[in-house]
Amino acid sequence: QVFHAGGAKALRSITFRTMTFISLGSFMPLLMIGLFAEDVFTIFFGPAWAMAGRMAQVLSILYFARLTVETVASVLRVIGKQRSYVWFHGLLFALRASAAGLSIYYKLDIIQAIMLYAIADAIGRLTLTGQIIASLNRMAAQEPNTGSES
């Protein structure tokens, strides 16, 4: 048996604390990148780098979702939900391919295409977050009450 008494609740607690810590720790730096990267790139690297700064702004959405979710996604392996992780990657592929297809079909410029990609990726990662939370809550609810809450 992988878990000791109260293990599912402890795993849920650790996972939520980790997600919260990483979310709060990465929010302000990525918000600053999202708001000011184009200006910072232009000031420090010159006007030729303005587009790279704009890309960094758009990608800050993607990296916030990645930092928050991927750091705790391994919990799915611990609780035996590898199939969910495989399905997640299938969904992520479909969302990314759809974003690429829509970008080509509507002839979006590079910034719009990257934004669509970032939003599609973030939606996929939010779906994985929901799966992780639901799985941990189900496990904790099924665990017999040991009298010690974590």
mmCIF file of C-alpha atoms in Angstrom:
data_model
loop_
_atom_site.group_PDB
_atom_site.id
_atom_site.type_symbol
_atom_site.label_atom_id
_atom_site.label_comp_id
_atom_site.label_asym_id
_atom_site.label_seq_id
_atom_site.Cartn_x
_atom_site.Cartn_y
_atom_site.Cartn_z
ATOM 1 C CA GLN A 1 0.000 0.000 0.000
ATOM 2 C CA VAL A 2 1.367 3.358 -1.061
ATOM 3 C CA PHE A 3 -0.379 5.496 1.538
ATOM 4 C CA HIS A 4 -0.368 5.339 5.291
ATOM 5 C CA ALA A 5 -3.475 6.252 7.269
ATOM 6 C CA GLY A 6 -4.433 9.785 6.304
ATOM 7 C CA GLY A 7 -2.092 9.680 3.295
ATOM 8 C CA ALA A 8 -4.635 10.792 0.708
ATOM 9 C CA LYS A 9 -5.569 13.832 2.766
ATOM 10 C CA ALA A 10 -1.904 14.616 3.371
ATOM 11 C CA LEU A 11 -1.145 14.306 -0.357
ATOM 12 C CA ARG A 12 -4.065 16.584 -1.174
ATOM 13 C CA SER A 13 -2.865 19.126 1.374
ATOM 14 C CA ILE A 14 0.726 19.068 0.074
ATOM 15 C CA THR A 15 -0.451 19.347 -3.529
ATOM 16 C CA PHE A 16 -2.716 22.318 -2.780
ATOM 17 C CA ARG A 17 0.008 24.061 -0.781
ATOM 18 C CA THR A 18 2.508 23.513 -3.589
ATOM 19 C CA MET A 19 0.109 24.834 -6.233
ATOM 20 C CA THR A 20 -0.702 27.852 -4.083
ATOM 21 C CA PHE A 21 2.960 28.588 -3.321
ATOM 22 C CA ILE A 22 3.988 28.344 -6.971
ATOM 23 C CA SER A 23 0.972 30.342 -8.163
ATOM 24 C CA LEU A 24 1.597 33.149 -5.708
ATOM 25 C CA GLY A 25 5.356 33.089 -6.261
ATOM 26 C CA SER A 26 5.116 33.261 -10.038
ATOM 27 C CA PHE A 27 2.128 35.588 -10.347
ATOM 28 C CA MET A 28 3.875 38.935 -9.789
ATOM 29 C CA PRO A 29 6.960 38.280 -11.940
ATOM 30 C CA LEU A 30 4.841 36.945 -14.794
ATOM 31 C CA LEU A 31 2.364 39.797 -14.392
ATOM 32 C CA MET A 32 5.251 42.260 -14.701
ATOM 33 C CA ILE A 33 6.455 40.434 -17.826
ATOM 34 C CA GLY A 34 2.903 40.460 -19.161
ATOM 35 C CA LEU A 35 2.563 44.181 -18.625
ATOM 36 C CA PHE A 36 6.006 45.598 -19.341
ATOM 37 C CA ALA A 37 8.141 43.142 -21.355
ATOM 38 C CA GLU A 38 7.834 45.033 -24.638
ATOM 39 C CA ASP A 39 8.999 48.280 -23.021
ATOM 40 C CA VAL A 40 11.813 46.586 -21.102
ATOM 41 C CA PHE A 41 13.072 44.756 -24.183
ATOM 42 C CA THR A 42 12.979 47.996 -26.187
ATOM 43 C CA ILE A 43 14.852 49.954 -23.515
ATOM 44 C CA PHE A 44 17.557 47.360 -22.888
ATOM 45 C CA PHE A 45 17.968 45.770 -26.332
ATOM 46 C CA GLY A 46 16.709 48.431 -28.713
ATOM 47 C CA PRO A 47 13.652 48.827 -30.929
ATOM 48 C CA ALA A 48 14.528 45.737 -32.970
ATOM 49 C CA TRP A 49 13.637 43.633 -29.912
ATOM 50 C CA ALA A 50 10.150 45.094 -29.367
ATOM 51 C CA MET A 51 8.508 42.104 -31.088
ATOM 52 C CA ALA A 52 10.372 39.697 -28.763
ATOM 53 C CA GLY A 53 9.075 41.686 -25.803
ATOM 54 C CA ARG A 54 5.544 41.459 -27.168
ATOM 55 C CA MET A 55 5.950 37.686 -27.552
ATOM 56 C CA ALA A 56 7.178 37.461 -23.956
ATOM 57 C CA GLN A 57 4.078 39.360 -22.843
ATOM 58 C CA VAL A 58 1.776 36.936 -24.617
ATOM 59 C CA LEU A 59 3.680 33.863 -23.458
ATOM 60 C CA SER A 60 3.484 34.948 -19.811
ATOM 61 C CA ILE A 61 -0.075 33.510 -19.786
ATOM 62 C CA LEU A 62 1.233 30.168 -20.993
ATOM 63 C CA TYR A 63 4.097 30.008 -18.518
ATOM 64 C CA PHE A 64 1.926 30.893 -15.549
ATOM 65 C CA ALA A 65 -0.316 27.924 -16.394
ATOM 66 C CA ARG A 66 2.678 25.653 -16.981
ATOM 67 C CA LEU A 67 4.424 26.578 -13.747
ATOM 68 C CA THR A 68 1.297 26.109 -11.695
ATOM 69 C CA VAL A 69 0.174 22.783 -13.150
ATOM 70 C CA GLU A 70 3.221 20.870 -14.342
ATOM 71 C CA THR A 71 4.961 21.073 -10.977
ATOM 72 C CA VAL A 72 2.196 19.005 -9.385
ATOM 73 C CA ALA A 73 1.136 16.900 -12.383
ATOM 74 C CA SER A 74 3.356 14.056 -11.184
ATOM 75 C CA VAL A 75 0.813 13.491 -8.416
ATOM 76 C CA LEU A 76 -1.279 11.687 -11.046
ATOM 77 C CA ARG A 77 1.416 9.018 -11.287
ATOM 78 C CA VAL A 78 1.536 8.702 -7.515
ATOM 79 C CA ILE A 79 -2.212 8.095 -7.271
ATOM 80 C CA GLY A 80 -2.283 5.738 -10.259
ATOM 81 C CA LYS A 81 -4.001 8.082 -12.727
ATOM 82 C CA GLN A 82 -1.448 7.837 -15.536
ATOM 83 C CA ARG A 83 -4.244 7.339 -18.054
ATOM 84 C CA SER A 84 -5.613 10.793 -17.138
ATOM 85 C CA TYR A 85 -2.219 12.307 -17.861
ATOM 86 C CA VAL A 86 -2.096 10.597 -21.269
ATOM 87 C CA TRP A 87 -5.598 11.883 -22.076
ATOM 88 C CA PHE A 88 -4.497 15.347 -20.973
ATOM 89 C CA HIS A 89 -1.638 15.297 -23.461
ATOM 90 C CA GLY A 90 -4.042 14.169 -26.182
ATOM 91 C CA LEU A 91 -6.345 17.073 -25.323
ATOM 92 C CA LEU A 92 -3.393 19.458 -25.234
ATOM 93 C CA PHE A 93 -2.279 18.259 -28.677
ATOM 94 C CA ALA A 94 -5.806 18.735 -30.062
ATOM 95 C CA LEU A 95 -6.075 22.242 -28.582
ATOM 96 C CA ARG A 96 -2.653 23.250 -29.884
ATOM 97 C CA ALA A 97 -3.354 21.801 -33.336
ATOM 98 C CA SER A 98 -6.687 23.638 -33.403
ATOM 99 C CA ALA A 99 -4.950 26.874 -32.469
ATOM 100 C CA ALA A 100 -2.401 26.361 -35.253
ATOM 101 C CA GLY A 101 -5.125 25.490 -37.752
ATOM 102 C CA LEU A 102 -7.223 28.516 -36.835
ATOM 103 C CA SER A 103 -4.148 30.734 -37.040
ATOM 104 C CA ILE A 104 -3.444 29.536 -40.561
ATOM 105 C CA TYR A 105 -7.092 29.600 -41.681
ATOM 106 C CA TYR A 106 -7.699 33.153 -40.426
ATOM 107 C CA LYS A 107 -4.216 34.321 -41.471
ATOM 108 C CA LEU A 108 -3.406 35.625 -38.018
ATOM 109 C CA ASP A 109 -0.195 37.535 -37.459
ATOM 110 C CA ILE A 110 2.470 35.906 -35.303
ATOM 111 C CA ILE A 111 1.422 37.637 -32.074
ATOM 112 C CA GLN A 112 -2.221 36.668 -32.507
ATOM 113 C CA ALA A 113 -1.204 33.091 -33.341
ATOM 114 C CA ILE A 114 1.004 32.855 -30.245
ATOM 115 C CA MET A 115 -1.795 34.319 -28.124
ATOM 116 C CA LEU A 116 -4.264 31.748 -29.456
ATOM 117 C CA TYR A 117 -1.725 28.983 -28.786
ATOM 118 C CA ALA A 118 -1.113 30.259 -25.245
ATOM 119 C CA ILE A 119 -4.835 30.444 -24.486
ATOM 120 C CA ALA A 120 -5.423 26.942 -25.873
ATOM 121 C CA ASP A 121 -2.546 25.590 -23.794
ATOM 122 C CA ALA A 122 -3.803 27.359 -20.658
ATOM 123 C CA ILE A 123 -7.285 25.874 -21.171
ATOM 124 C CA GLY A 124 -5.747 22.418 -21.414
ATOM 125 C CA ARG A 125 -3.735 22.967 -18.251
ATOM 126 C CA LEU A 126 -6.769 24.251 -16.367
ATOM 127 C CA THR A 127 -8.498 21.028 -17.389
ATOM 128 C CA LEU A 128 -5.594 19.044 -15.919
ATOM 129 C CA THR A 129 -5.762 21.111 -12.741
ATOM 130 C CA GLY A 130 -9.442 20.233 -12.413
ATOM 131 C CA GLN A 131 -8.616 16.553 -12.924
ATOM 132 C CA ILE A 132 -5.905 16.643 -10.246
ATOM 133 C CA ILE A 133 -8.170 18.406 -7.749
ATOM 134 C CA ALA A 134 -11.122 16.100 -8.439
ATOM 135 C CA SER A 135 -8.955 12.973 -8.121
ATOM 136 C CA LEU A 136 -7.418 14.117 -4.847
ATOM 137 C CA ASN A 137 -10.795 15.121 -3.414
ATOM 138 C CA ARG A 138 -12.300 11.730 -4.362
ATOM 139 C CA MET A 139 -9.400 9.884 -2.769
ATOM 140 C CA ALA A 140 -9.589 11.939 0.410
ATOM 141 C CA ALA A 141 -13.365 11.428 0.620
ATOM 142 C CA GLN A 142 -12.993 7.651 0.246
ATOM 143 C CA GLU A 143 -10.307 7.420 2.894
ATOM 144 C CA PRO A 144 -11.511 6.229 6.288
ATOM 145 C CA ASN A 145 -11.502 8.928 8.916
ATOM 146 C CA THR A 146 -8.414 8.461 11.093
ATOM 147 C CA GLY A 147 -9.104 11.335 13.412
ATOM 148 C CA SER A 148 -6.026 13.256 12.261
ATOM 149 C CA GLU A 149 -6.563 15.871 9.546
ATOM 150 C CA SER A 150 -3.668 17.296 7.537
#
